[in-house]
Every structure is written in C-alpha cells, then in structure tokens.
C-alpha cells in the first residue's frame, strides 16, 4: 500500500516534466477521472449494494422485531437485552471461547512445528510439504463430511484399529457420545484440515529470514535453541501475529465443524455462536434477534482484528 | 535434527495427513468385502439427481469466476492507472470486507436479496460470492497492473489507442498470472462454499453440491448411506485436488499476498 502512495506522490512531478506532452493530451487527462470512475463502477456497485447496505441493514434489523414473513416493528433495545437472558447464547459464547483457546494453541504449535520441520531444503522436502498441505486443498464442508464418515462406527476404520491395538475395549461414538470426545473430534478435524494451510504461511515467513543471520549466530557459538529464541521468533513476529489472527477469527466463527460433524451435540455441548445465530434466524424465524447477535460478534471481531493489526504495525516499525 | 529422525518424523506426519483422503476414496469403492461402484450409481440418482446439483454448482462457479475476474480486472486497472474521485474510499471499503466476518452479514443479505427479487436464486448467490472475493481479487489485480511498466500503455495511447483497447490488447496478456490466481480462488470458494448457499438457497432443485451432499448426513431418516456420502466427498474433492497439483505455483502466490496483508 505504501508503494502506491509513493507512486501517487510522484505523479505531479512526472506530469510537470512532461508538460509539452501534457498540453497535447489535456482533454484526455481531464476526463481520466471519469474513465477511472467508469472502470471502478462495477466494483463500487457490488461493494455498495452487497456490503455497505447489508452492514447498515444488520444494525437496523437488530433494532426491530423482524419475523421471517411478517412486517418488522421497531422494538429497540429488546433484541439486545434479551440476549443476556438467553442461556443457549451464554453457553455458546463460553463454549466458543474455550474452543478458540484450545484450537489456537494446538493448531499453532503443530503448524509451526511442521513449518520448522520442512524449512530446510532437502531431497523430498517438496513431497512432505505437499502432503501436509493436501487436506487444505479440499473444501471445508467436504473435509467435515469426510471426517464424519472416518469417525463413524459404520464404515470408519478408527474403532477397529484402536480395538485391535488395545487402546479401547469397545467401539466409541466419536461424534455423539461423550461431549469431551465430540469436542476432541472437532479439534482433530480442524487441525487436520488447517495445519498445512497455516504451515505454508509460516513457511513463507521463515524463508524471508536471511540464512546469513543463522550462520553468523552459529559462528558466534549460539546453540540451535538460542538461535530460535533470539532470531527466528523476533523476526517471525508479524507472520505469527497474522496466523494467530486468522486462527482466532476462524475459530470464533466456527460453524461447519459443529453443524455438520456433531450437530451441536451431544445435547448443546458443541453449539457455537454462529450456530445459535443461524438457528435463531432460520429455525426460530427471529431475524431481528439474530441480527443483534451478529452486530455484537461483528464489533467483537473488528475490535480484536484492529488490536491485532495495531500490534503488528507497532512491532514491525 | 539428524537425517533419519527427520525422514521418520516427516513421513509419519505425511501418512497422518494423507490417510483420510485415501481412506475416503477407498471406502467409496469398497463398501463391503468387494470392489463396487454402487455408491457412485446411488450418488448419480441421489435426491433430484446428481446432474441437477452439478448443473447448479457449475452455473454458480461460472457466474462467480467470470464476475470476479471482470469486476476485479476493471477495478484493478482503475486503481492502478487512473486518479478518480472516491478512489481511496472505495479501496478501503473493499478491503474492509475482509474485516467483517462472513456469517454475520448473511442474514441482512438474505433480506436484501428478497427485496431485489433475488431470493433463492443462483444469480443472487453468485453476486454475494463475488462480493466476498473482491478484497483479495481487487488487491491482487491492482498489484498486477502496477507491476506492468506505464511506458507500455503510454506508448499505445500516443499511437491513439483508447484506454479499453490498451487494457484488452496490451495489459491483459501481462497480468495473466494474476488472473489465474484470482480465478483459482474464486473457483475454490464457489465450488466448496457451504454456508452462503445453505442460507440463501431454499429450493431442493437449486441446491449446490456441498449443500446436497451434506443433506445426506443432516436430513437422513434414521440411516446414513455412508459409502454414497463418501462418493460425494470424492466427487467434490477431486477437482480441487487436481487443481492444487496443476496450479501449485498460483496457490503459493495467493497465500504470499495473503501473508503480506499485515
């Protein structure tokens, strides 16, 4: 972005040095604003109509009793005050925060571990990188459905394998039995599908660190652990912040892994915030209340993202 | 880490990551003790018929990819080459789409599409998918156009070519890698997305593949047909895996620009 800024600042100078040309082309220059506007207008139309308008609309909807079919009526702030009395929402918030914490820690550790493992160029390293990334090439809903079959006691191989090894005595229901087991299944699915994706981002960060720095540190007698703590971690800070930002945002908005894999159960033990919003809107047909929850999630995540970006900016300066 | 430990560790992880994909293919062709393509035959006649869902998905993909490429190319050209009123505001607003969580604006979009007469419509869904692609696509195309030397189009303009002619004849060939990356990500999003079609499409005969196949799990009457479901998984996954193998370079390019976002 700073690059374009620089180009833009330089433009008047360039125009001045080419004044003789500019005179001949003046009519075109004056109209270039309109030409640019014309080329940008499809994008402006889509951003305006399908982003800015819905953003305003969600706020307006949250101030109204908005049934799916009947006409809306103004009822502010009832949609917001009612959220506090809704046990399902509060449980979902607690669950989503717990899930976000567990996924972020595990997913980050594994992704970073994998990135460090395949950081050096060695024979066959491309194959390993490709293998780790392969699950990320498959769609998220597809991956979730794949896992539903993999974990099923009908055709899934997992129970047979674990019984054969002697880790469990009898088949376990991985998605609908014990709440902790179902929770573990969603976390495993997320790690399988997203570890390679995050590994790739961390890997591009690792590869921007010049190898000379490591060589200099080794000459100075630094151990591998010291080099990691004093060189890798500080220089990776922006990439780490970005990856954590993606993980936290993604987990807070988790939907498919619960809606498809566990159906939010057993009981409501794996019901996430976004699941509650969708249920409020399209099962209970209360769009106003769903809009109020959306607005709160929106504010929470925008604040979180802004903090994260500010953190990155500060560290890179 | 020494060589042996490295290869053993990496190979073990590689097996863990690849195994579920191989298992899915295996279980779709070997439901019992013998090989059989029955699960694919049942998939072909599932629900409204696989052809209906494939047609819907292809319509959505074509509209989304073509729309994203067109809109992002024109906008990228405008941002890279023309100072115009509202330029900064539009760019910031477009990037702001990234800051807004996907599911939270689907509910107002559902209402809005209703007002526009686009409820339960693949065209409406495609417009929403294009909007979600724009931050990445516009950013990508603007950078692609900016990396082309200005002398190229200035020379053509002096020769009397109009700006549209310059774009189509001179600049487009130079930004092909950007177009491939943008098209690839638009394809992946529209082929795979589940939440937007789940909320914005309600008729059975307009469902896209992910919604239709997931319904095998959600709207079964007691018994899930697991082998057919895995056949559906394979059917949805194969194009993505093939594209990954063919277009790896563009994948990495896309991620790099994502990784440099901060």
GROMACS .gro file of N, CA and C in nm, chain A residues 4 7-8 11 25 28-29 31-37 39-40, chain B residues 72-84 87 141-157 163-164 166-167 170-172 174-175:
model
  168
    4UNK      N    1   0.204   0.227  -0.357
    4UNK     CA    2   0.114   0.303  -0.443
    4UNK      C    3   0.110   0.449  -0.399
    7UNK      N    4   0.394   0.614  -0.556
    7UNK     CA    5   0.371   0.635  -0.699
    7UNK      C    6   0.279   0.756  -0.718
    8UNK      N    7   0.175   0.763  -0.634
    8UNK     CA    8   0.079   0.871  -0.646
    8UNK      C    9   0.145   1.006  -0.617
   11UNK      N   10   0.347   1.140  -0.906
   11UNK     CA   11   0.276   1.168  -1.030
   11UNK      C   12   0.281   1.315  -1.075
   25UNK      N   13  -0.229   1.639  -2.464
   25UNK     CA   14  -0.323   1.536  -2.420
   25UNK      C   15  -0.422   1.588  -2.317
   28UNK      N   16  -0.781   1.439  -2.267
   28UNK     CA   17  -0.786   1.304  -2.211
   28UNK      C   18  -0.758   1.306  -2.062
   29UNK      N   19  -0.660   1.388  -2.019
   29UNK     CA   20  -0.626   1.393  -1.877
   29UNK      C   21  -0.745   1.437  -1.793
   31UNK      N   22  -1.048   1.401  -1.851
   31UNK     CA   23  -1.154   1.301  -1.844
   31UNK      C   24  -1.108   1.173  -1.775
   32UNK      N   25  -0.976   1.167  -1.738
   32UNK     CA   26  -0.928   1.039  -1.682
   32UNK      C   27  -0.998   1.006  -1.550
   33UNK      N   28  -1.042   1.112  -1.476
   33UNK     CA   29  -1.118   1.085  -1.354
   33UNK      C   30  -1.245   1.009  -1.385
   34UNK      N   31  -1.314   1.053  -1.491
   34UNK     CA   32  -1.439   0.987  -1.529
   34UNK      C   33  -1.414   0.847  -1.582
   35UNK      N   34  -1.304   0.833  -1.659
   35UNK     CA   35  -1.270   0.700  -1.711
   35UNK      C   36  -1.244   0.603  -1.596
   36UNK      N   37  -1.163   0.647  -1.499
   36UNK     CA   38  -1.132   0.563  -1.383
   36UNK      C   39  -1.259   0.526  -1.309
   37UNK      N   40  -1.346   0.625  -1.293
   37UNK     CA   41  -1.472   0.601  -1.222
   37UNK      C   42  -1.555   0.495  -1.296
   39UNK      N   43  -1.443   0.252  -1.489
   39UNK     CA   44  -1.386   0.118  -1.470
   39UNK      C   45  -1.411   0.065  -1.330
   40UNK      N   46  -1.414   0.156  -1.231
   40UNK     CA   47  -1.431   0.112  -1.093
   40UNK      C   48  -1.578   0.093  -1.056
  389UNK      N   49  -1.295  -0.740  -1.092
  389UNK     CA   50  -1.164  -0.714  -1.031
  389UNK      C   51  -1.064  -0.661  -1.133
  390UNK      N   52  -1.073  -0.709  -1.258
  390UNK     CA   53  -0.981  -0.659  -1.361
  390UNK      C   54  -1.007  -0.510  -1.387
  391UNK      N   55  -1.134  -0.474  -1.407
  391UNK     CA   56  -1.168  -0.334  -1.433
  391UNK      C   57  -1.128  -0.246  -1.313
  392UNK      N   58  -1.158  -0.295  -1.192
  392UNK     CA   59  -1.127  -0.215  -1.073
  392UNK      C   60  -0.976  -0.207  -1.053
  393UNK      N   61  -0.905  -0.317  -1.075
  393UNK     CA   62  -0.760  -0.317  -1.059
  393UNK      C   63  -0.697  -0.218  -1.156
  394UNK      N   64  -0.746  -0.217  -1.281
  394UNK     CA   65  -0.699  -0.123  -1.384
  394UNK      C   66  -0.724   0.020  -1.338
  395UNK      N   67  -0.846   0.047  -1.289
  395UNK     CA   68  -0.880   0.182  -1.242
  395UNK      C   69  -0.789   0.225  -1.128
  396UNK      N   70  -0.770   0.137  -1.030
  396UNK     CA   71  -0.687   0.173  -0.913
  396UNK      C   72  -0.541   0.192  -0.952
  397UNK      N   73  -0.493   0.114  -1.048
  397UNK     CA   74  -0.351   0.121  -1.082
  397UNK      C   75  -0.319   0.237  -1.175
  398UNK      N   76  -0.416   0.281  -1.259
  398UNK     CA   77  -0.382   0.374  -1.366
  398UNK      C   78  -0.453   0.509  -1.363
  399UNK      N   79  -0.568   0.520  -1.296
  399UNK     CA   80  -0.645   0.644  -1.306
  399UNK      C   81  -0.671   0.705  -1.169
  400UNK      N   82  -0.639   0.834  -1.151
  400UNK     CA   83  -0.685   0.900  -1.030
  400UNK      C   84  -0.833   0.936  -1.050
  401UNK      N   85  -0.921   0.890  -0.965
  401UNK     CA   86  -1.062   0.925  -0.983
  401UNK      C   87  -1.123   0.958  -0.848
  404UNK      N   88  -1.155   0.732  -0.497
  404UNK     CA   89  -1.065   0.618  -0.516
  404UNK      C   90  -1.021   0.557  -0.382
  458UNK      N   91  -0.526  -0.781  -0.844
  458UNK     CA   92  -0.523  -0.726  -0.979
  458UNK      C   93  -0.460  -0.587  -0.981
  459UNK      N   94  -0.484  -0.508  -0.875
  459UNK     CA   95  -0.421  -0.376  -0.872
  459UNK      C   96  -0.269  -0.392  -0.871
  460UNK      N   97  -0.220  -0.484  -0.786
  460UNK     CA   98  -0.076  -0.507  -0.781
  460UNK      C   99  -0.024  -0.558  -0.914
  461UNK      N  100  -0.103  -0.645  -0.981
  461UNK     CA  101  -0.060  -0.700  -1.110
  461UNK      C  102  -0.045  -0.587  -1.212
  462UNK      N  103  -0.144  -0.496  -1.218
  462UNK     CA  104  -0.137  -0.386  -1.315
  462UNK      C  105  -0.024  -0.290  -1.279
  463UNK      N  106  -0.003  -0.267  -1.148
  463UNK     CA  107   0.101  -0.172  -1.109
  463UNK      C  108   0.240  -0.222  -1.145
  464UNK      N  109   0.255  -0.355  -1.152
  464UNK     CA  110   0.389  -0.407  -1.183
  464UNK      C  111   0.418  -0.405  -1.333
  465UNK      N  112   0.318  -0.366  -1.415
  465UNK     CA  113   0.343  -0.350  -1.559
  465UNK      C  114   0.392  -0.208  -1.582
  466UNK      N  115   0.506  -0.189  -1.652
  466UNK     CA  116   0.559  -0.054  -1.672
  466UNK      C  117   0.458   0.035  -1.745
  467UNK      N  118   0.443   0.160  -1.697
  467UNK     CA  119   0.348   0.253  -1.756
  467UNK      C  120   0.385   0.290  -1.900
  468UNK      N  121   0.515   0.283  -1.930
  468UNK     CA  122   0.559   0.323  -2.064
  468UNK      C  123   0.486   0.242  -2.171
  469UNK      N  124   0.451   0.118  -2.136
  469UNK     CA  125   0.384   0.028  -2.230
  469UNK      C  126   0.251   0.086  -2.275
  470UNK      N  127   0.165   0.126  -2.179
  470UNK     CA  128   0.033   0.178  -2.221
  470UNK      C  129   0.043   0.322  -2.269
  471UNK      N  130   0.143   0.400  -2.216
  471UNK     CA  131   0.156   0.538  -2.264
  471UNK      C  132   0.192   0.541  -2.413
  472UNK      N  133   0.279   0.447  -2.450
  472UNK     CA  134   0.318   0.439  -2.591
  472UNK      C  135   0.196   0.410  -2.678
  473UNK      N  136   0.114   0.316  -2.634
  473UNK     CA  137  -0.004   0.279  -2.711
  473UNK      C  138  -0.102   0.395  -2.718
  474UNK      N  139  -0.112   0.472  -2.605
  474UNK     CA  140  -0.206   0.584  -2.604
  474UNK      C  141  -0.164   0.692  -2.702
  480UNK      N  142  -0.840   0.374  -2.381
  480UNK     CA  143  -0.799   0.303  -2.259
  480UNK      C  144  -0.850   0.159  -2.258
  481UNK      N  145  -0.967   0.133  -2.315
  481UNK     CA  146  -1.020  -0.003  -2.314
  481UNK      C  147  -0.936  -0.093  -2.405
  483UNK      N  148  -0.621  -0.042  -2.477
  483UNK     CA  149  -0.494  -0.063  -2.407
  483UNK      C  150  -0.508  -0.178  -2.308
  484UNK      N  151  -0.620  -0.177  -2.234
  484UNK     CA  152  -0.643  -0.282  -2.134
  484UNK      C  153  -0.650  -0.419  -2.201
  487UNK      N  154  -0.303  -0.476  -2.459
  487UNK     CA  155  -0.165  -0.462  -2.409
  487UNK      C  156  -0.151  -0.514  -2.267
  488UNK      N  157  -0.243  -0.476  -2.179
  488UNK     CA  158  -0.222  -0.507  -2.037
  488UNK      C  159  -0.268  -0.647  -1.998
  489UNK      N  160  -0.382  -0.692  -2.053
  489UNK     CA  161  -0.434  -0.823  -2.011
  489UNK      C  162  -0.332  -0.935  -2.027
  491UNK      N  163  -0.029  -0.924  -1.996
  491UNK     CA  164   0.078  -0.907  -1.898
  491UNK      C  165   0.033  -0.945  -1.756
  492UNK      N  166  -0.098  -0.954  -1.731
  492UNK     CA  167  -0.144  -0.983  -1.595
  492UNK      C  168  -0.207  -1.123  -1.585
   0.00000   0.00000   0.00000
